Short mmCIF file of C-alpha atoms in Angstrom, two decimals:
data_model
loop_
_atom_site.label_atom_id
_atom_site.label_comp_id
_atom_site.label_asym_id
_atom_site.label_seq_id
_atom_site.Cartn_x
_atom_site.Cartn_y
_atom_site.Cartn_z
CA MET Z 1 -4.17 12.50 -28.03
CA ALA Z 2 -3.20 10.32 -30.67
CA ASP Z 3 -4.79 9.24 -33.73
CA ASP Z 4 -5.50 5.96 -32.34
CA GLY Z 5 -7.18 7.39 -29.01
CA ARG Z 6 -4.09 6.80 -27.02
CA ILE Z 7 -3.13 9.55 -24.44
CA GLU Z 8 1.01 10.95 -25.68
CA THR Z 9 1.55 12.34 -22.05
CA LEU Z 10 -0.42 11.24 -19.43
CA ARG Z 11 -1.24 14.12 -17.00
CA ILE Z 12 -1.86 13.63 -13.57
CA GLY Z 13 -3.47 15.26 -10.60
CA MET Z 14 -2.41 13.88 -7.24
CA ILE Z 15 -4.56 14.29 -4.17
CA GLY Z 16 -2.88 14.37 -1.21
CA SER Z 17 0.87 15.83 -0.15
CA GLY Z 18 1.91 13.75 2.64
CA PHE Z 19 5.01 11.38 2.91
CA ILE Z 20 3.28 8.68 0.34
CA ALA Z 21 2.39 11.26 -2.00
CA LYS Z 22 5.96 12.43 -2.12
CA LEU Z 23 7.40 8.79 -2.49
CA HIS Z 24 4.89 8.48 -5.67
CA LEU Z 25 6.28 11.60 -6.54
CA GLN Z 26 10.08 10.35 -6.54
CA ALA Z 27 8.63 7.18 -8.11
CA LEU Z 28 7.80 8.91 -11.33
CA VAL Z 29 10.73 10.79 -12.06
CA GLY Z 30 11.74 7.60 -13.88
CA VAL Z 31 8.59 6.94 -15.54
CA ARG Z 32 8.63 8.33 -19.56
CA ASN Z 33 5.21 10.00 -20.71
CA VAL Z 34 3.60 11.44 -17.74
CA VAL Z 35 3.83 15.02 -16.20
CA VAL Z 36 2.28 15.83 -12.97
CA SER Z 37 0.08 18.59 -13.98
CA GLY Z 38 -1.85 19.25 -10.58
CA VAL Z 39 -1.95 18.73 -7.00
CA TYR Z 40 -4.66 19.29 -4.34
CA SER Z 41 -4.47 19.38 -0.76
CA PRO Z 42 -6.84 20.90 2.05
CA THR Z 43 -4.02 22.78 3.43
CA PRO Z 44 -2.84 25.38 1.13
CA ALA Z 45 0.79 25.73 2.09
CA HIS Z 46 1.07 21.62 1.75
CA ARG Z 47 -0.34 21.98 -1.76
CA GLU Z 48 2.03 24.55 -2.82
CA ALA Z 49 4.98 23.25 -1.08
CA PHE Z 50 4.12 20.11 -3.07
CA ALA Z 51 3.83 21.88 -6.55
CA ARG Z 52 7.01 23.60 -6.52
CA MET Z 53 8.35 20.14 -5.24
CA ALA Z 54 7.01 18.52 -8.44
CA ASN Z 55 7.94 21.36 -10.68
CA GLU Z 56 11.98 21.28 -8.92
CA MET Z 57 11.90 17.27 -9.89
CA ASP Z 58 10.89 18.41 -13.34
CA LEU Z 59 7.92 16.61 -13.23
CA GLY Z 60 5.56 19.69 -14.28
CA PRO Z 61 4.38 22.57 -15.04
CA CYS Z 62 2.61 21.75 -11.82
CA ALA Z 63 -0.21 23.67 -10.54
CA ALA Z 64 -1.67 23.75 -6.76
CA PHE Z 65 -5.36 23.63 -6.96
CA SER Z 66 -7.58 25.02 -4.29
CA SER Z 67 -10.22 22.05 -4.85
CA ILE Z 68 -10.50 18.31 -6.27
CA ALA Z 69 -13.24 20.00 -8.56
CA ASP Z 70 -11.10 22.52 -10.01
CA MET Z 71 -8.30 20.36 -10.72
CA ALA Z 72 -10.57 17.64 -12.20
CA THR Z 73 -12.19 19.99 -14.26
CA SER Z 74 -9.39 22.15 -15.50
CA GLY Z 75 -8.47 20.05 -18.39
CA SER Z 76 -4.90 20.33 -17.30
CA VAL Z 77 -5.56 16.22 -15.69
CA ASP Z 78 -6.00 13.03 -17.49
CA ALA Z 79 -6.37 11.10 -14.21
CA LEU Z 80 -6.18 10.99 -10.58
CA TRP Z 81 -3.99 9.83 -7.95
CA ILE Z 82 -5.83 9.12 -4.82
CA LEU Z 83 -2.94 9.67 -2.12
CA ALA Z 84 -5.09 11.22 0.53
CA PRO Z 85 -5.67 9.46 4.22
CA ASN Z 86 -7.80 6.32 4.65
CA PHE Z 87 -10.70 8.13 5.95
CA THR Z 88 -11.19 10.59 3.40
CA ARG Z 89 -10.92 8.05 0.08
CA LEU Z 90 -14.71 7.36 -0.06
CA PRO Z 91 -15.70 11.02 0.12
CA VAL Z 92 -12.75 11.66 -2.52
CA MET Z 93 -14.02 8.93 -4.79
CA ARG Z 94 -17.74 10.02 -4.67
CA GLU Z 95 -16.83 13.56 -5.63
CA ILE Z 96 -14.67 12.25 -8.69
CA HIS Z 97 -18.05 10.23 -9.55
CA ALA Z 98 -20.26 13.21 -9.49
CA LEU Z 99 -17.85 15.37 -11.54
CA GLN Z 100 -17.09 12.41 -14.27
CA THR Z 101 -20.89 11.33 -14.77
CA SER Z 102 -21.84 14.96 -14.89
CA GLY Z 103 -19.75 15.55 -17.68
CA ARG Z 104 -17.79 18.26 -16.02
CA ALA Z 105 -14.71 16.27 -15.84
CA ARG Z 106 -13.37 14.23 -18.53
CA LEU Z 107 -10.70 11.23 -16.95
CA ALA Z 108 -9.30 8.35 -18.37
CA GLY Z 109 -8.62 6.66 -14.95
CA VAL Z 110 -8.41 7.13 -11.27
CA ALA Z 111 -5.63 5.10 -9.05
CA CYS Z 112 -5.86 4.46 -5.09
CA GLU Z 113 -3.21 4.19 -2.78
CA LYS Z 114 -3.35 1.00 -0.82
CA PRO Z 115 -5.55 0.17 1.41
CA LEU Z 116 -8.44 0.97 -0.87
CA ALA Z 117 -10.57 1.73 2.12
CA ARG Z 118 -11.22 1.15 5.64
CA THR Z 119 -14.45 -1.86 5.25
CA VAL Z 120 -15.46 -4.19 2.90
CA GLY Z 121 -18.43 -1.86 2.15
CA GLU Z 122 -16.19 1.11 1.70
CA ALA Z 123 -14.28 -0.79 -0.56
CA ARG Z 124 -16.96 -2.19 -2.64
CA GLU Z 125 -18.37 1.21 -3.10
CA MET Z 126 -15.15 2.81 -4.39
CA LEU Z 127 -14.89 -0.10 -6.92
CA ARG Z 128 -18.78 0.59 -7.58
CA LEU Z 129 -18.32 4.09 -8.00
CA ALA Z 130 -14.95 4.03 -10.41
CA GLU Z 131 -17.16 1.60 -12.69
CA ASP Z 132 -20.44 3.48 -13.07
CA ALA Z 133 -18.28 6.40 -13.86
CA ARG Z 134 -16.55 4.24 -16.61
CA LEU Z 135 -12.97 5.03 -15.17
CA SER Z 136 -10.21 2.64 -15.34
CA HIS Z 137 -9.04 1.77 -11.78
CA GLY Z 138 -5.58 0.56 -10.34
CA TYR Z 139 -4.90 -0.20 -7.10
CA LEU Z 140 -1.29 0.79 -5.86
CA GLU Z 141 -0.30 -2.06 -4.29
CA ASN Z 142 3.82 -1.50 -4.73
CA GLN Z 143 5.36 -4.77 -3.20
CA VAL Z 144 3.58 -6.55 -6.17
CA PHE Z 145 5.92 -4.40 -8.87
CA SER Z 146 8.80 -4.88 -6.56
CA THR Z 147 11.63 -6.02 -9.22
CA ALA Z 148 12.83 -8.98 -6.56
CA VAL Z 149 9.23 -10.14 -6.29
CA GLN Z 150 8.58 -9.77 -10.10
CA ARG Z 151 12.16 -11.60 -10.98
CA GLY Z 152 11.82 -14.10 -8.31
CA LYS Z 153 8.29 -15.32 -9.30
CA GLU Z 154 9.05 -15.64 -12.79
CA ILE Z 155 12.24 -17.98 -11.90
CA ILE Z 156 10.32 -19.80 -9.72
CA TRP Z 157 7.35 -20.73 -11.89
CA ARG Z 158 9.31 -21.38 -14.88
CA ARG Z 159 12.30 -23.17 -13.74
CA ALA Z 160 11.04 -25.00 -10.37
CA VAL Z 161 7.64 -25.29 -10.55
CA PRO Z 162 7.16 -27.45 -13.92
CA ASN Z 163 9.72 -29.72 -12.07
CA SER Z 164 8.12 -30.36 -8.60
CA GLY Z 165 4.52 -28.70 -8.49
CA ARG Z 166 3.56 -25.31 -7.23
CA PRO Z 167 4.40 -23.32 -4.33
CA TYR Z 168 2.30 -24.21 -1.46
CA LEU Z 169 3.42 -21.36 1.55
CA ALA Z 170 3.85 -17.82 1.27
CA ARG Z 171 5.59 -15.93 4.07
CA ALA Z 172 5.45 -12.09 4.22
CA ALA Z 173 6.90 -9.84 6.91
CA GLU Z 174 6.86 -5.70 6.99
CA GLU Z 175 7.63 -4.02 10.32
CA HIS Z 176 8.94 -0.64 11.28
CA SER Z 177 9.04 1.74 14.25
CA GLY Z 178 6.00 3.49 13.27
CA PRO Z 179 3.87 5.75 10.67
CA HIS Z 180 4.86 9.41 9.82
CA GLU Z 181 1.45 11.05 10.59
CA PRO Z 182 -1.23 11.21 13.44
CA TRP Z 183 -4.21 9.95 11.49
CA PHE Z 184 -2.25 6.61 10.60
CA TRP Z 185 -2.45 6.05 14.64
CA ARG Z 186 -5.95 6.78 15.22
CA GLY Z 187 -8.14 3.66 14.61
CA SER Z 188 -11.46 5.99 13.38
CA GLN Z 189 -9.30 7.50 10.95
CA GLN Z 190 -6.99 4.74 9.39
CA GLY Z 191 -9.68 2.13 10.02
CA GLY Z 192 -7.31 -0.35 12.07
CA GLY Z 193 -4.04 -0.47 13.56
CA VAL Z 194 -1.01 -1.97 11.88
CA LEU Z 195 -2.93 -5.18 10.70
CA LEU Z 196 -4.98 -2.63 8.10
CA ASP Z 197 -2.09 -0.27 7.46
CA MET Z 198 0.68 -3.11 6.47
CA MET Z 199 -1.02 -6.66 6.39
CA CYS Z 200 -2.65 -5.23 2.88
CA HIS Z 201 0.90 -5.07 1.73
CA CYS Z 202 1.81 -8.65 2.94
CA TYR Z 203 -1.36 -10.48 1.97
CA GLU Z 204 -1.44 -9.10 -1.50
CA VAL Z 205 1.99 -9.64 -2.73
CA ALA Z 206 2.08 -13.30 -1.06
CA ARG Z 207 -1.06 -13.88 -3.38
CA PHE Z 208 0.18 -12.49 -6.20
CA LEU Z 209 3.58 -15.21 -5.56
CA LEU Z 210 1.41 -17.99 -5.16
CA THR Z 211 -0.68 -17.10 -8.35
CA GLU Z 212 0.48 -19.15 -11.65
CA PRO Z 213 1.53 -16.34 -13.98
CA GLY Z 214 -1.08 -14.94 -16.50
CA ALA Z 215 -3.87 -16.47 -14.21
CA ALA Z 216 -6.33 -14.39 -12.37
CA ARG Z 217 -5.68 -13.74 -8.74
CA ALA Z 218 -8.96 -14.93 -8.20
CA THR Z 219 -7.87 -18.75 -9.11
CA LEU Z 220 -6.74 -18.34 -5.34
CA THR Z 221 -10.04 -18.95 -3.08
CA PRO Z 222 -9.75 -17.57 0.40
CA VAL Z 223 -10.96 -20.39 2.78
CA SER Z 224 -10.02 -19.36 6.15
CA ALA Z 225 -8.24 -16.50 8.16
CA ASN Z 226 -6.79 -16.44 11.69
CA ALA Z 227 -5.10 -14.08 13.49
CA THR Z 228 -3.66 -12.43 16.76
CA VAL Z 229 -3.02 -8.48 17.37
CA SER Z 230 -1.73 -7.08 20.35
CA SER Z 231 -0.15 -3.75 21.67
CA LEU Z 232 2.99 -4.64 22.41
CA LYS Z 233 5.20 -1.18 22.75
CA TRP Z 234 2.72 2.00 22.16
CA THR Z 235 0.49 1.43 25.04
CA ARG Z 236 3.42 1.32 27.78
CA PRO Z 237 2.91 4.38 29.82
CA GLU Z 238 6.66 5.82 28.52
CA TYR Z 239 6.00 5.33 25.02
CA ALA Z 240 2.68 6.56 25.18
CA ALA Z 241 3.76 9.91 26.38
CA LYS Z 242 6.27 10.13 23.39
CA LEU Z 243 3.72 9.07 21.17
CA LYS Z 244 1.20 12.30 22.08
CA THR Z 245 4.64 14.16 21.99
CA MET Z 246 5.22 13.41 18.68
CA MET Z 247 1.76 13.44 17.15
CA GLY Z 248 -0.19 15.51 19.05
CA PRO Z 249 -2.38 15.13 21.84
CA GLN Z 250 -5.27 13.57 19.42
CA VAL Z 251 -3.13 10.40 19.76
CA ASP Z 252 -3.69 9.13 23.02
CA TYR Z 253 -2.63 5.45 23.29
CA THR Z 254 -3.67 5.26 27.08
CA ARG Z 255 -7.37 5.79 26.02
CA SER Z 256 -7.53 4.86 22.38
CA PRO Z 257 -5.03 2.52 21.35
CA ALA Z 258 -4.15 0.53 17.89
CA GLU Z 259 -2.83 -2.55 17.32
CA ASP Z 260 1.21 -2.37 16.71
CA PHE Z 261 1.78 -5.96 16.10
CA ALA Z 262 -0.13 -8.67 14.16
CA ARG Z 263 0.06 -11.91 13.14
CA ALA Z 264 -1.78 -14.07 10.23
CA THR Z 265 -2.69 -17.21 8.31
CA VAL Z 266 -4.81 -17.41 5.70
CA ILE Z 267 -5.57 -20.78 4.12
CA LEU Z 268 -6.56 -20.40 0.11
CA LYS Z 269 -7.58 -23.21 -2.48
CA GLY Z 270 -6.05 -23.77 -5.60
CA PRO Z 271 -7.29 -24.41 -8.92
CA ASP Z 272 -6.31 -28.12 -8.22
CA GLY Z 273 -8.12 -28.36 -5.13
CA ARG Z 274 -4.95 -27.85 -2.89
CA GLU Z 275 -4.36 -26.03 -0.19
CA VAL Z 276 -1.93 -23.06 -0.34
CA MET Z 277 -1.08 -21.04 3.01
CA VAL Z 278 -0.22 -17.43 3.39
CA GLU Z 279 1.53 -16.38 6.69
CA ALA Z 280 2.30 -12.67 7.37
CA THR Z 281 3.72 -10.62 10.55
CA THR Z 282 3.28 -6.98 10.82
CA SER Z 283 4.72 -4.54 13.35
CA TRP Z 284 5.01 -1.26 14.39
CA ALA Z 285 7.12 -2.03 17.22
CA TYR Z 286 10.08 -3.27 15.45
CA VAL Z 287 13.06 -1.07 16.18
CA GLY Z 288 16.12 -1.94 13.64
CA PRO Z 289 18.25 0.00 11.08
CA GLY Z 290 14.68 0.98 8.95
CA MET Z 291 11.77 -0.59 7.88
CA ARG Z 292 12.25 -4.37 6.96
CA ILE Z 293 10.18 -6.16 4.67
CA GLN Z 294 10.89 -9.76 4.31
CA LEU Z 295 9.16 -12.47 1.71
CA GLU Z 296 9.49 -15.67 1.16
CA LEU Z 297 7.83 -18.55 -1.55
CA LEU Z 298 7.92 -22.18 -0.62
CA GLY Z 299 7.41 -25.34 -2.78
CA PRO Z 300 8.32 -29.29 -2.79
CA GLU Z 301 12.21 -28.34 -4.03
CA TYR Z 302 12.67 -24.91 -3.85
CA ALA Z 303 12.60 -21.63 -1.72
CA MET Z 304 12.59 -17.87 -2.72
CA GLU Z 305 14.18 -15.55 0.06
CA PHE Z 306 14.26 -11.51 -0.15
CA SER Z 307 14.63 -9.02 2.50
CA THR Z 308 14.85 -5.11 2.17
CA LEU Z 309 17.54 -5.17 5.00
CA ASN Z 310 20.04 -7.29 3.27
CA THR Z 311 21.31 -4.78 0.83
CA PRO Z 312 24.32 -4.98 -1.14
CA LEU Z 313 25.07 -1.21 -0.04
CA LYS Z 314 26.19 -0.94 3.45
CA ILE Z 315 27.99 2.07 5.08
CA PHE Z 316 29.45 2.43 8.51
CA LEU Z 317 29.44 5.54 10.17
CA SER Z 318 32.04 5.67 13.78
CA ARG Z 319 30.75 7.57 16.80
CA ALA Z 320 32.95 10.28 15.40
CA VAL Z 321 30.89 11.00 12.84
CA THR Z 322 27.28 13.13 14.27
CA GLY Z 323 24.63 14.52 12.65
CA GLY Z 324 20.82 15.26 12.45
CA GLN Z 325 18.25 12.56 12.03
CA GLY Z 326 16.51 11.52 9.27
CA GLU Z 327 15.76 9.01 6.78
CA ASP Z 328 18.55 9.40 3.96
CA LEU Z 329 19.79 5.78 4.26
CA VAL Z 330 16.77 3.78 4.60
CA GLU Z 331 12.66 4.60 5.25
CA LYS Z 332 12.19 4.58 8.90
CA GLN Z 333 15.77 4.87 9.94
CA ASN Z 334 16.49 4.59 13.49
CA ALA Z 335 20.18 5.34 13.37
CA GLU Z 336 22.65 7.46 11.90
CA GLN Z 337 25.86 5.88 12.98
CA GLY Z 338 27.11 2.06 13.19
CA LEU Z 339 26.61 -0.23 10.07
CA MET Z 340 23.80 1.05 8.06
CA PRO Z 341 22.04 -0.82 5.07
CA VAL Z 342 21.62 1.68 2.09
CA LEU Z 343 18.62 1.52 0.10
CA GLU Z 344 20.06 3.36 -3.01
CA ASP Z 345 17.17 3.62 -5.04
CA GLU Z 346 13.86 3.24 -2.40
CA ALA Z 347 11.30 3.74 -4.63
CA GLY Z 348 12.68 1.23 -7.35
CA ILE Z 349 13.42 -1.42 -4.83
CA TYR Z 350 9.89 -0.87 -3.00
CA GLY Z 351 8.02 -1.07 -6.48
CA MET Z 352 6.59 2.17 -6.58
CA THR Z 353 8.59 2.93 -9.74
CA ALA Z 354 7.42 0.17 -11.92
CA GLU Z 355 3.61 0.35 -10.28
CA ASN Z 356 3.52 4.11 -11.00
CA ARG Z 357 4.94 2.62 -15.12
CA HIS Z 358 2.41 0.44 -15.02
CA MET Z 359 -0.64 2.72 -14.31
CA VAL Z 360 0.68 5.43 -16.44
CA GLU Z 361 0.76 2.92 -19.32
CA ALA Z 362 -2.40 1.16 -18.78
CA PHE Z 363 -4.24 4.58 -18.55
CA ARG Z 364 -2.60 6.03 -21.83
CA ARG Z 365 -3.17 2.89 -23.90
CA GLY Z 366 -6.56 2.03 -22.69
CA THR Z 367 -5.94 -1.27 -21.35
CA ARG Z 368 -6.87 -3.08 -17.76
CA PRO Z 369 -4.01 -2.50 -15.11
CA SER Z 370 -3.08 -5.94 -13.45
CA GLU Z 371 -3.82 -4.40 -10.02
CA THR Z 372 -7.37 -2.78 -9.96
CA PHE Z 373 -9.89 -1.70 -7.44
CA GLU Z 374 -11.41 -5.51 -7.64
CA ASP Z 375 -7.76 -6.45 -6.06
CA GLY Z 376 -8.38 -3.66 -3.45
CA VAL Z 377 -11.69 -5.37 -2.60
CA ALA Z 378 -10.47 -8.72 -2.33
CA VAL Z 379 -7.56 -7.81 -0.10
CA MET Z 380 -10.07 -6.03 2.41
CA GLU Z 381 -12.44 -9.14 2.53
CA VAL Z 382 -9.34 -11.05 4.21
CA LEU Z 383 -8.48 -8.10 6.30
CA MET Z 384 -11.74 -7.88 8.18
CA ALA Z 385 -11.86 -11.78 8.42
CA LEU Z 386 -8.58 -11.31 10.43
CA TYR Z 387 -9.79 -8.49 12.27
CA ARG Z 388 -12.89 -10.72 13.24
CA SER Z 389 -10.89 -13.66 13.72
CA ALA Z 390 -8.51 -11.52 16.55
CA GLU Z 391 -11.82 -10.02 18.19
CA ILE Z 392 -13.43 -13.31 18.62
CA GLY Z 393 -10.37 -15.58 19.39
CA GLN Z 394 -11.42 -18.23 16.36
CA VAL Z 395 -10.86 -18.94 12.82
CA VAL Z 396 -13.16 -17.24 10.16
CA LYS Z 397 -14.36 -19.25 7.48
CA LEU Z 398 -14.74 -17.85 3.96
CA PRO Z 399 -16.95 -16.15 2.48
CA ALA Z 400 -18.04 -14.71 5.35
CA PRO Z 401 -21.08 -12.78 4.14
CA ASP Z 402 -21.46 -10.84 7.58
CA LEU Z 403 -17.99 -8.88 7.03
CA GLU Z 404 -19.73 -6.45 4.40
CA THR Z 405 -20.54 -4.70 7.35
CA TYR Z 406 -18.17 -5.29 9.64
CA VAL Z 407 -15.96 -2.36 11.52
CA PRO Z 408 -12.62 -3.48 13.27
CA LEU Z 409 -12.84 -3.19 17.39
CA VAL Z 410 -10.35 -0.42 17.25
CA ALA Z 411 -12.06 1.55 15.01
CA ARG Z 412 -15.25 1.11 16.63
CA SER Z 413 -13.68 2.46 19.65
CA GLY Z 414 -10.51 4.87 18.28
#
């Protein structure tokens, strides 16, 4: 630690070893003043493989720990990244809280992957535990940190807004052919379906774009939420059978389906009293070159557009070029031939490199991250309002105190 109290090199302990954890590992390759010194996963083979990967990427030295307690109290980590499945996040945070408040752990901060939890109550408890343990907390919402999003917002608010007024509509869509791991598909474990899994991205990045630079996100107040959800693809018999084959017998969409499509409209009131709108669409039923993220920001005399599939780099492979399936060109890749968009730096384009750089620097310097657990709670409040709207078929007015204990229908039955 430096004389001014700053941490010279932040030592991260990662909790989780799945696909999301691997993306964060890749993102940290481009970040200075950080090492991944530990990893914990309940599966020994997974944590050993993940630690080996971190060392091969020169992010270590990284050790595989047999428990969160061993890692947090080892003296070799300064901050923890919670990248484990949704249903484990609150128990993990409770353990971190107990270790920190007892003095066994001396951590500077904790960062948690989106969504913060499965319900408003769980999210609020995540925030309470972090603050009670006097931990700096960061909410890992990568799309806010996308270089395109950051640059587009800067230009719009600097050049367009002073001349014609603030933006009034943000559209966001995230669509792909379905998650990688079984727990995502199970409503009781994930907490919902595609609405919870991906609408958290859409709402927060839209809220970010609509917020004046330098202003608190809370300057936009949610007024109402309206949503429609459906299972369009994966409940069809042939696809339900395919899903069970891919994910195992515990994922049975003939009995316990989750929504694979969701559309939402959220009305918010700005500091000037005028209403602004977020329109969002998410889908696990989209089949294209790969994952598609589309963003728009509209105002009186301007528009901003961004799509991850409109890449400057494209590759064409004829039918004579064959090979194994993979995701080496774009995440959720659905083909290996034809004209394919290529994301040459997925971690950077998705915002994960800048996101991790920001959290590392905030924890090193002892400053407040721009995305915190408070933002995770605010997102969860709107997501639960959207689920409630879809369940009852009506617009939900906000704030809605009864949503504190609300559990989406898919999580109650799946």
